[in-house]
């Protein structure tokens, strides 16, 4: 039977075949892409990926075969199906690329982890040289029976000056370049205020040392705006200048060695009477004279004296019954002498090459 013929000469069956055929190809292409998506994730080697590539994009691969069939479609259908086939091809190429990267980074990771290598130990924190020396100083006095106390860095003018017998507008206040916080409040310029804070809370006997930070508006090779001091105070019945000399001599001998001589020079501090500055024989040249000691053979390490009765007046101690001594030293200064360091700024630069030397 002759097929039904349309006016343009093409048979309806032929049309139907074309429609079905192009429909079919779209479905085919979608199927190819879906199948590729399913397969790609389970591929675990570069060889597997190559097989996959050949299967889909190779000369006889699924996508290539589909593209070849384009020719069987009528010209007007070709652009749409062709575009779709190309996008499937691009999509699969992208999958391949991603899978390749995934496998490669996995391989790199595999190379990275060598479980036979020793682990890297995390860097261990150590004490700063100032802490080392501070502990050493405190240990010596704790063994002599002193108690460690600490107090505020932001201090009242009353404790920093007034109760230490620095009257207002007294020139002695100029001995220390003070940072003022507000009216009546300063950054403590020394640890001496701890003497008053302790004495106003307890009656003698009192034996304390007070380590901590102090602040002065000053900066050069031997001064930093913040540095550390240790204050000492001993008050009881019958304490004499001889006790002060014995205590400080014992300290210096433990800190610097038994042969190091001490020298007490008369001096002035508002809160001690008599006052002294204590020098030790230069630890660099052993008293012969060098650059560090300015050729004198001696180096100053602390201030000291017998507590001035005026101070007892502020804390209600009876100077007829009690007497005592006080001393104060810079920790950086002790550390510099102990380790032969000529620039105080080194302590605060955080240069590991410097700090590591104290491990
Ligand atoms: N506070 C003084 C200063 O920083 C040091 C000092 C001198 C402390 C004599 C004392 C002392 O306890 O008796 O310069």
mmCIF file of C-alpha atoms and ligand atoms in Angstrom:
data_model
loop_
_atom_site.group_PDB
_atom_site.id
_atom_site.type_symbol
_atom_site.label_atom_id
_atom_site.label_comp_id
_atom_site.label_asym_id
_atom_site.label_seq_id
_atom_site.Cartn_x
_atom_site.Cartn_y
_atom_site.Cartn_z
ATOM 1 C CA UNK A 1 0.000 0.000 0.000
ATOM 2 C CA UNK A 2 1.331 3.380 -1.002
ATOM 3 C CA UNK A 3 2.084 5.589 1.996
ATOM 4 C CA UNK A 4 -0.007 8.647 2.536
ATOM 5 C CA UNK A 5 1.744 11.403 0.658
ATOM 6 C CA UNK A 6 1.661 15.044 1.763
ATOM 7 C CA UNK A 7 1.580 17.940 -0.592
ATOM 8 C CA UNK A 8 5.305 18.670 -0.226
ATOM 9 C CA UNK A 9 6.105 15.104 -1.115
ATOM 10 C CA UNK A 10 7.303 13.868 2.304
ATOM 11 C CA UNK A 11 5.417 11.057 3.899
ATOM 12 C CA UNK A 12 3.868 11.528 7.363
ATOM 13 C CA UNK A 13 5.763 8.445 8.534
ATOM 14 C CA UNK A 14 9.003 10.082 7.533
ATOM 15 C CA UNK A 15 8.112 13.145 9.680
ATOM 16 C CA UNK A 16 7.172 10.958 12.558
ATOM 17 C CA UNK A 17 10.455 9.111 12.277
ATOM 18 C CA UNK A 18 12.393 12.381 12.399
ATOM 19 C CA UNK A 19 10.488 13.654 15.432
ATOM 20 C CA UNK A 20 11.004 10.349 17.260
ATOM 21 C CA UNK A 21 14.618 10.230 16.208
ATOM 22 C CA UNK A 22 15.515 13.706 17.511
ATOM 23 C CA UNK A 23 13.507 13.102 20.672
ATOM 24 C CA UNK A 24 15.420 9.926 21.091
ATOM 25 C CA UNK A 25 18.760 11.641 20.694
ATOM 26 C CA UNK A 26 17.995 14.220 23.353
ATOM 27 C CA UNK A 27 17.081 11.450 25.768
ATOM 28 C CA UNK A 28 20.161 9.555 24.734
ATOM 29 C CA UNK A 29 22.394 12.524 25.471
ATOM 30 C CA UNK A 30 20.793 13.161 28.866
ATOM 31 C CA UNK A 31 21.251 9.504 29.703
ATOM 32 C CA UNK A 32 24.925 9.622 28.708
ATOM 33 C CA UNK A 33 25.538 12.629 30.962
ATOM 34 C CA UNK A 34 23.685 11.093 33.922
ATOM 35 C CA UNK A 35 25.567 7.849 33.575
ATOM 36 C CA UNK A 36 28.913 9.696 33.421
ATOM 37 C CA UNK A 37 27.981 11.601 36.571
ATOM 38 C CA UNK A 38 27.241 8.339 38.361
ATOM 39 C CA UNK A 39 30.449 6.667 37.299
ATOM 40 C CA UNK A 40 32.976 9.407 37.765
ATOM 41 C CA UNK A 41 32.906 9.564 41.577
ATOM 42 C CA UNK A 42 33.799 5.941 42.038
ATOM 43 C CA UNK A 43 36.923 6.149 39.864
ATOM 44 C CA UNK A 44 39.945 5.944 42.118
ATOM 45 C CA UNK A 45 42.922 5.977 39.760
ATOM 46 C CA UNK A 46 44.264 8.040 36.883
ATOM 47 C CA UNK A 47 44.160 4.887 34.674
ATOM 48 C CA UNK A 48 40.479 4.484 35.519
ATOM 49 C CA UNK A 49 39.914 8.074 34.466
ATOM 50 C CA UNK A 50 41.594 7.454 31.104
ATOM 51 C CA UNK A 51 39.335 4.477 30.449
ATOM 52 C CA UNK A 52 36.376 6.670 31.341
ATOM 53 C CA UNK A 53 37.553 9.371 28.972
ATOM 54 C CA UNK A 54 37.913 6.925 26.092
ATOM 55 C CA UNK A 55 34.505 5.452 26.875
ATOM 56 C CA UNK A 56 32.774 8.811 26.668
ATOM 57 C CA UNK A 57 34.874 11.203 24.630
ATOM 58 C CA UNK A 58 37.105 8.823 22.633
ATOM 59 C CA UNK A 59 36.711 8.309 18.862
ATOM 60 C CA UNK A 60 34.205 5.556 19.401
ATOM 61 C CA UNK A 61 32.909 6.907 22.694
ATOM 62 C CA UNK A 62 29.273 7.581 23.570
ATOM 63 C CA UNK A 63 29.303 11.314 22.955
ATOM 64 C CA UNK A 64 31.292 11.051 19.734
ATOM 65 C CA UNK A 65 28.930 8.420 18.357
ATOM 66 C CA UNK A 66 25.972 10.612 19.228
ATOM 67 C CA UNK A 67 27.572 13.544 17.451
ATOM 68 C CA UNK A 68 28.152 11.375 14.419
ATOM 69 C CA UNK A 69 24.472 10.587 14.267
ATOM 70 C CA UNK A 70 23.715 14.287 13.890
ATOM 71 C CA UNK A 71 24.044 13.805 10.171
ATOM 72 C CA UNK A 72 21.019 11.564 10.155
ATOM 73 C CA UNK A 73 18.817 14.392 11.404
ATOM 74 C CA UNK A 74 17.154 16.886 9.135
ATOM 75 C CA UNK A 75 19.162 20.124 8.873
ATOM 76 C CA UNK A 76 16.739 22.193 10.968
ATOM 77 C CA UNK A 77 17.083 19.843 13.950
ATOM 78 C CA UNK A 78 20.841 19.682 13.848
ATOM 79 C CA UNK A 79 21.757 23.013 15.562
ATOM 80 C CA UNK A 80 19.718 22.306 18.726
ATOM 81 C CA UNK A 81 20.837 18.699 19.133
ATOM 82 C CA UNK A 82 24.403 19.630 18.144
ATOM 83 C CA UNK A 83 24.504 22.308 20.809
ATOM 84 C CA UNK A 84 23.209 19.877 23.380
ATOM 85 C CA UNK A 85 25.757 17.222 22.426
ATOM 86 C CA UNK A 86 28.559 19.772 22.695
ATOM 87 C CA UNK A 87 27.392 20.889 26.125
ATOM 88 C CA UNK A 88 27.316 17.242 27.302
ATOM 89 C CA UNK A 89 30.837 16.858 25.958
ATOM 90 C CA UNK A 90 31.960 20.000 27.797
ATOM 91 C CA UNK A 91 30.226 18.836 30.968
ATOM 92 C CA UNK A 92 32.014 15.471 30.873
ATOM 93 C CA UNK A 93 35.371 17.142 30.160
ATOM 94 C CA UNK A 94 34.820 19.268 33.259
ATOM 95 C CA UNK A 95 34.008 16.183 35.324
ATOM 96 C CA UNK A 96 37.226 14.619 34.114
ATOM 97 C CA UNK A 97 39.217 17.698 35.034
ATOM 98 C CA UNK A 98 37.761 17.834 38.544
ATOM 99 C CA UNK A 99 38.279 14.122 39.127
ATOM 100 C CA UNK A 100 41.871 14.431 37.966
ATOM 101 C CA UNK A 101 42.476 17.242 40.473
ATOM 102 C CA UNK A 102 40.803 15.270 43.208
ATOM 103 C CA UNK A 103 43.019 12.249 42.574
ATOM 104 C CA UNK A 104 46.168 14.315 42.237
ATOM 105 C CA UNK A 105 45.669 16.236 45.484
ATOM 106 C CA UNK A 106 44.982 12.906 47.155
ATOM 107 C CA UNK A 107 48.251 11.650 45.833
ATOM 108 C CA UNK A 108 50.103 14.695 47.055
ATOM 109 C CA UNK A 109 48.555 14.222 50.501
ATOM 110 C CA UNK A 110 49.636 10.620 50.476
ATOM 111 C CA UNK A 111 53.193 11.708 49.805
ATOM 112 C CA UNK A 112 52.965 14.326 52.587
ATOM 113 C CA UNK A 113 52.138 12.010 55.415
ATOM 114 C CA UNK A 114 55.194 9.965 56.136
ATOM 115 C CA UNK A 115 54.260 8.228 59.354
ATOM 116 C CA UNK A 116 57.802 6.980 59.793
ATOM 117 C CA UNK A 117 59.094 10.524 60.327
ATOM 118 C CA UNK A 118 59.501 11.852 63.849
ATOM 119 C CA UNK A 119 56.883 14.375 64.912
ATOM 120 C CA UNK A 120 57.757 18.034 65.193
ATOM 121 C CA UNK A 121 57.696 19.101 68.825
ATOM 122 C CA UNK A 122 55.935 22.434 69.437
ATOM 123 C CA UNK A 123 58.277 25.221 70.586
ATOM 124 C CA UNK A 124 58.326 25.312 74.372
ATOM 125 C CA UNK A 125 57.901 28.585 76.234
ATOM 126 C CA UNK A 126 60.723 29.573 78.576
ATOM 127 C CA UNK A 127 61.240 32.182 81.235
ATOM 128 C CA UNK A 128 62.353 35.630 80.192
ATOM 129 C CA UNK A 129 65.818 36.515 81.609
ATOM 130 C CA UNK A 130 64.171 39.151 83.817
ATOM 131 C CA UNK A 131 61.886 36.479 85.264
ATOM 132 C CA UNK A 132 64.842 34.150 85.802
ATOM 133 C CA UNK A 133 66.772 36.799 87.736
ATOM 134 C CA UNK A 134 63.652 37.985 89.590
ATOM 135 C CA UNK A 135 63.023 34.444 90.824
ATOM 136 C CA UNK A 136 66.628 34.056 91.805
ATOM 137 C CA UNK A 137 66.541 37.278 93.851
ATOM 138 C CA UNK A 138 63.227 36.338 95.495
ATOM 139 C CA UNK A 139 64.440 32.800 96.285
ATOM 140 C CA UNK A 140 67.453 34.171 98.152
ATOM 141 C CA UNK A 141 65.289 36.421 100.343
ATOM 142 C CA UNK A 142 62.537 33.846 100.829
ATOM 143 C CA UNK A 143 65.186 31.499 102.226
ATOM 144 C CA UNK A 144 66.108 34.252 104.717
ATOM 145 C CA UNK A 145 62.465 34.338 105.823
ATOM 146 C CA UNK A 146 61.029 37.220 103.775
ATOM 147 C CA UNK A 147 57.471 37.068 102.408
ATOM 148 C CA UNK A 148 56.709 38.063 98.795
ATOM 149 C CA UNK A 149 54.017 40.729 98.303
ATOM 150 C CA UNK A 150 52.712 42.465 95.207
ATOM 151 C CA UNK A 151 50.756 45.653 94.673
ATOM 152 C CA UNK A 152 49.236 47.978 92.078
ATOM 153 C CA UNK A 153 51.205 49.458 89.176
ATOM 154 C CA UNK A 154 48.789 52.371 88.967
ATOM 155 C CA UNK A 155 49.431 53.912 92.345
ATOM 156 C CA UNK A 156 48.180 56.762 94.471
ATOM 157 C CA UNK A 157 50.475 59.737 94.848
ATOM 158 C CA UNK A 158 50.004 59.161 98.576
ATOM 159 C CA UNK A 159 51.784 55.778 98.550
ATOM 160 C CA UNK A 160 54.292 56.561 95.803
ATOM 161 C CA UNK A 161 55.443 59.870 97.335
ATOM 162 C CA UNK A 162 53.604 61.398 100.219
ATOM 163 C CA UNK A 163 53.746 58.608 102.834
ATOM 164 C CA UNK A 164 57.351 57.960 101.797
ATOM 165 C CA UNK A 165 58.151 61.412 103.040
ATOM 166 C CA UNK A 166 58.267 63.129 99.638
ATOM 167 C CA UNK A 167 56.247 66.246 100.504
ATOM 168 C CA UNK A 168 54.245 67.903 97.702
ATOM 169 C CA UNK A 169 56.367 70.216 95.531
ATOM 170 C CA UNK A 170 59.491 68.840 97.182
ATOM 171 C CA UNK A 171 62.485 68.781 94.795
ATOM 172 C CA UNK A 172 63.100 65.123 95.704
ATOM 173 C CA UNK A 173 60.120 64.237 93.478
ATOM 174 C CA UNK A 174 62.233 65.303 90.501
ATOM 175 C CA UNK A 175 64.564 62.358 91.203
ATOM 176 C CA UNK A 176 62.015 60.277 89.324
ATOM 177 C CA UNK A 177 60.422 61.272 86.001
ATOM 178 C CA UNK A 178 56.849 60.422 86.810
ATOM 179 C CA UNK A 179 54.032 59.384 84.485
ATOM 180 C CA UNK A 180 50.895 61.032 85.850
ATOM 181 C CA UNK A 181 47.598 59.227 85.272
ATOM 182 C CA UNK A 182 45.284 61.799 86.819
ATOM 183 C CA UNK A 183 45.165 64.120 89.821
ATOM 184 C CA UNK A 184 46.712 62.172 92.678
ATOM 185 C CA UNK A 185 47.317 59.013 90.599
ATOM 186 C CA UNK A 186 50.642 57.948 89.028
ATOM 187 C CA UNK A 187 52.298 54.915 87.447
ATOM 188 C CA UNK A 188 54.461 53.861 90.370
ATOM 189 C CA UNK A 189 58.009 55.089 89.893
ATOM 190 C CA UNK A 190 59.421 52.518 92.334
ATOM 191 C CA UNK A 191 58.332 49.536 94.429
ATOM 192 C CA UNK A 192 58.839 51.467 97.683
ATOM 193 C CA UNK A 193 55.081 52.253 98.038
ATOM 194 C CA UNK A 194 54.707 48.593 99.013
ATOM 195 C CA UNK A 195 56.547 49.374 102.255
ATOM 196 C CA UNK A 196 53.721 51.676 103.300
ATOM 197 C CA UNK A 197 50.940 49.424 102.006
ATOM 198 C CA UNK A 198 52.271 46.520 104.079
ATOM 199 C CA UNK A 199 53.101 48.465 107.239
ATOM 200 C CA UNK A 200 49.697 50.175 107.432
ATOM 201 C CA UNK A 201 48.074 46.711 107.473
ATOM 202 C CA UNK A 202 50.235 44.981 110.098
ATOM 203 C CA UNK A 203 52.351 45.654 113.145
ATOM 204 C CA UNK A 204 55.993 44.489 113.310
ATOM 205 C CA UNK A 205 57.722 42.168 112.902
ATOM 206 C CA UNK A 206 57.450 42.621 109.153
ATOM 207 C CA UNK A 207 59.819 41.186 106.564
ATOM 208 C CA UNK A 208 58.711 41.475 102.948
ATOM 209 C CA UNK A 209 60.092 41.691 99.466
ATOM 210 C CA UNK A 210 58.006 43.262 96.704
ATOM 211 C CA UNK A 211 59.015 42.524 93.103
ATOM 212 C CA UNK A 212 57.269 44.238 90.216
ATOM 213 C CA UNK A 213 57.148 46.674 87.342
ATOM 214 C CA UNK A 214 57.895 50.352 87.749
ATOM 215 C CA UNK A 215 57.625 53.253 85.294
ATOM 216 C CA UNK A 216 59.629 56.349 84.525
ATOM 217 C CA UNK A 217 59.634 58.711 81.580
ATOM 218 C CA UNK A 218 63.160 57.842 80.513
ATOM 219 C CA UNK A 219 64.732 55.878 77.637
ATOM 220 C CA UNK A 220 68.360 55.213 76.628
ATOM 221 C CA UNK A 221 70.938 52.355 76.830
ATOM 222 C CA UNK A 222 70.531 52.139 80.591
ATOM 223 C CA UNK A 223 66.889 53.266 80.974
ATOM 224 C CA UNK A 224 63.539 51.987 79.714
ATOM 225 C CA UNK A 225 60.131 53.564 80.468
ATOM 226 C CA UNK A 226 59.147 50.347 82.228
ATOM 227 C CA UNK A 227 61.559 48.241 84.247
ATOM 228 C CA UNK A 228 61.536 46.001 87.288
ATOM 229 C CA UNK A 229 62.515 46.429 90.896
ATOM 230 C CA UNK A 230 62.544 44.339 94.042
ATOM 231 C CA UNK A 231 61.844 46.193 97.261
ATOM 232 C CA UNK A 232 62.840 44.815 100.642
ATOM 233 C CA UNK A 233 61.705 45.827 104.125
ATOM 234 C CA UNK A 234 62.487 44.484 107.570
ATOM 235 C CA UNK A 235 61.100 46.145 110.701
ATOM 236 C CA UNK A 236 61.283 44.754 114.219
ATOM 237 C CA UNK A 237 62.703 45.582 117.628
ATOM 238 C CA UNK A 238 66.434 46.256 117.599
ATOM 239 C CA UNK A 239 67.137 46.140 113.855
ATOM 240 C CA UNK A 240 70.387 47.972 113.038
ATOM 241 C CA UNK A 241 72.427 49.131 110.076
ATOM 242 C CA UNK A 242 74.623 46.092 110.799
ATOM 243 C CA UNK A 243 71.643 43.846 109.982
ATOM 244 C CA UNK A 244 71.207 45.706 106.700
ATOM 245 C CA UNK A 245 74.883 45.231 105.820
ATOM 246 C CA UNK A 246 74.789 41.550 106.744
ATOM 247 C CA UNK A 247 71.606 40.913 104.778
ATOM 248 C CA UNK A 248 72.809 42.649 101.627
ATOM 249 C CA UNK A 249 76.237 41.054 101.834
ATOM 250 C CA UNK A 250 74.615 37.628 102.090
ATOM 251 C CA UNK A 251 72.459 38.462 99.104
ATOM 252 C CA UNK A 252 75.335 39.703 96.917
ATOM 253 C CA UNK A 253 77.468 36.689 97.758
ATOM 254 C CA UNK A 254 74.696 34.289 96.754
ATOM 255 C CA UNK A 255 73.875 36.239 93.604
ATOM 256 C CA UNK A 256 77.351 37.081 92.299
ATOM 257 C CA UNK A 257 79.757 34.855 94.221
ATOM 258 C CA UNK A 258 81.456 34.770 97.615
ATOM 259 C CA UNK A 259 84.510 36.858 96.641
ATOM 260 C CA UNK A 260 82.562 39.897 95.439
ATOM 261 C CA UNK A 261 83.164 42.867 97.755
ATOM 262 C CA UNK A 262 80.489 45.438 98.689
ATOM 263 C CA UNK A 263 80.777 49.148 99.419
ATOM 264 C CA UNK A 264 78.201 51.334 101.189
ATOM 265 C CA UNK A 265 78.267 54.991 100.075
ATOM 266 C CA UNK A 266 76.306 57.642 101.979
ATOM 267 C CA UNK A 267 73.359 58.888 99.957
ATOM 268 C CA UNK A 268 69.929 60.436 100.305
ATOM 269 C CA UNK A 269 66.405 59.075 99.998
ATOM 270 C CA UNK A 270 63.463 60.840 101.658
ATOM 271 C CA UNK A 271 62.198 57.620 103.255
ATOM 272 C CA UNK A 272 65.455 56.357 104.785
ATOM 273 C CA UNK A 273 67.858 57.909 107.272
ATOM 274 C CA UNK A 274 70.719 57.251 107.059
ATOM 275 C CA UNK A 275 70.629 56.253 103.382
ATOM 276 C CA UNK A 276 73.208 54.452 101.314
ATOM 277 C CA UNK A 277 73.915 53.433 97.785
ATOM 278 C CA UNK A 278 75.479 50.011 97.587
ATOM 279 C CA UNK A 279 78.165 49.180 95.055
ATOM 280 C CA UNK A 280 79.623 45.805 94.263
ATOM 281 C CA UNK A 281 83.087 45.165 92.953
ATOM 282 C CA UNK A 282 82.865 45.234 89.144
ATOM 283 C CA UNK A 283 82.002 41.716 88.003
ATOM 284 C CA UNK A 284 83.535 42.351 84.576
ATOM 285 C CA UNK A 285 87.049 43.491 85.589
ATOM 286 C CA UNK A 286 86.991 42.307 89.239
ATOM 287 C CA UNK A 287 87.807 45.768 90.538
ATOM 288 C CA UNK A 288 90.687 46.593 88.160
ATOM 289 C CA UNK A 289 88.685 49.211 86.253
ATOM 290 C CA UNK A 290 86.998 48.881 82.870
ATOM 291 C CA UNK A 291 84.464 50.537 80.586
ATOM 292 C CA UNK A 292 81.466 49.044 82.400
ATOM 293 C CA UNK A 293 82.474 50.446 85.794
ATOM 294 C CA UNK A 294 83.831 53.711 84.388
ATOM 295 C CA UNK A 295 87.317 52.660 85.541
ATOM 296 C CA UNK A 296 86.270 52.905 89.192
ATOM 297 C CA UNK A 297 86.207 49.153 89.836
ATOM 298 C CA UNK A 298 82.784 49.534 91.489
ATOM 299 C CA UNK A 299 79.215 49.298 90.189
ATOM 300 C CA UNK A 300 76.107 50.570 91.933
ATOM 301 C CA UNK A 301 73.422 47.928 92.389
ATOM 302 C CA UNK A 302 70.929 49.222 94.920
ATOM 303 C CA UNK A 303 69.670 51.894 97.270
ATOM 304 C CA UNK A 304 69.088 51.199 100.948
ATOM 305 C CA UNK A 305 68.872 52.681 104.391
ATOM 306 C CA UNK A 306 67.211 52.668 107.800
ATOM 307 C CA UNK A 307 63.492 53.441 107.558
ATOM 308 C CA UNK A 308 62.983 57.153 108.326
ATOM 309 C CA UNK A 309 60.885 57.737 111.459
ATOM 310 C CA UNK A 310 58.755 60.127 109.351
ATOM 311 C CA UNK A 311 57.472 57.084 107.443
ATOM 312 C CA UNK A 312 56.527 55.320 110.686
ATOM 313 C CA UNK A 313 54.370 58.353 111.396
ATOM 314 C CA UNK A 314 52.185 57.494 108.370
ATOM 315 C CA UNK A 315 51.662 53.872 109.452
ATOM 316 C CA UNK A 316 51.376 54.245 113.217
ATOM 317 C CA UNK A 317 54.543 52.432 114.173
ATOM 318 C CA UNK A 318 56.275 53.676 117.295
ATOM 319 C CA UNK A 319 59.854 54.630 116.293
ATOM 320 C CA UNK A 320 60.850 54.449 119.952
ATOM 321 C CA UNK A 321 60.101 50.729 119.927
ATOM 322 C CA UNK A 322 60.768 49.651 116.369
ATOM 323 C CA UNK A 323 63.475 50.162 113.805
ATOM 324 C CA UNK A 324 64.108 48.656 110.411
ATOM 325 C CA UNK A 325 65.824 48.848 107.082
ATOM 326 C CA UNK A 326 64.676 48.992 103.471
ATOM 327 C CA UNK A 327 66.364 48.444 100.155
ATOM 328 C CA UNK A 328 65.416 48.584 96.503
ATOM 329 C CA UNK A 329 67.181 47.245 93.439
ATOM 330 C CA UNK A 330 66.623 47.198 89.688
ATOM 331 C CA UNK A 331 66.229 43.669 88.341
ATOM 332 C CA UNK A 332 67.461 44.629 84.855
ATOM 333 C CA UNK A 333 70.597 46.067 86.439
ATOM 334 C CA UNK A 334 71.278 42.864 88.376
ATOM 335 C CA UNK A 335 70.629 40.809 85.212
ATOM 336 C CA UNK A 336 72.955 43.009 83.133
ATOM 337 C CA UNK A 337 75.770 42.572 85.665
ATOM 338 C CA UNK A 338 75.168 38.875 86.073
ATOM 339 C CA UNK A 339 75.147 38.153 82.335
ATOM 340 C CA UNK A 340 77.419 40.956 81.092
ATOM 341 C CA UNK A 341 74.742 42.745 79.022
ATOM 342 C CA UNK A 342 75.509 46.340 78.045
ATOM 343 C CA UNK A 343 72.155 47.501 76.618
ATOM 344 C CA UNK A 344 68.986 47.365 78.751
ATOM 345 C CA UNK A 345 66.780 47.706 75.654
ATOM 346 C CA UNK A 346 67.744 44.146 74.644
ATOM 347 C CA UNK A 347 65.434 42.781 77.350
ATOM 348 C CA UNK A 348 62.393 44.268 75.650
ATOM 349 C CA UNK A 349 63.079 43.783 71.925
ATOM 350 C CA UNK A 350 61.906 40.159 71.918
ATOM 351 C CA UNK A 351 64.785 39.133 69.669
ATOM 352 C CA UNK A 352 64.876 35.347 69.973
ATOM 353 C CA UNK A 353 68.619 35.259 69.299
ATOM 354 C CA UNK A 354 69.101 37.212 72.520
ATOM 355 C CA UNK A 355 66.435 35.444 74.587
ATOM 356 C CA UNK A 356 67.549 31.907 73.612
ATOM 357 C CA UNK A 357 70.895 32.429 75.333
ATOM 358 C CA UNK A 358 69.193 32.136 78.730
ATOM 359 C CA UNK A 359 67.611 28.702 78.154
HETATM 360 N N1 LIG B 1 63.016 53.525 95.610
HETATM 361 C C1 LIG B 1 64.358 53.910 95.299
HETATM 362 C C2 LIG B 1 64.471 54.169 93.810
HETATM 363 O O1 LIG B 1 63.728 53.645 93.061
HETATM 364 C C3 LIG B 1 65.328 52.808 95.672
HETATM 365 C C4 LIG B 1 65.420 52.632 97.143
HETATM 366 C C5 LIG B 1 66.382 53.343 97.856
HETATM 367 C C6 LIG B 1 64.579 51.797 97.818
HETATM 368 C C7 LIG B 1 66.499 53.206 99.208
HETATM 369 C C8 LIG B 1 64.687 51.634 99.182
HETATM 370 C C9 LIG B 1 65.663 52.368 99.864
HETATM 371 O O2 LIG B 1 63.884 50.833 99.893
HETATM 372 O O3 LIG B 1 65.771 52.200 101.210
HETATM 373 O O4 LIG B 1 65.340 54.892 93.413
#
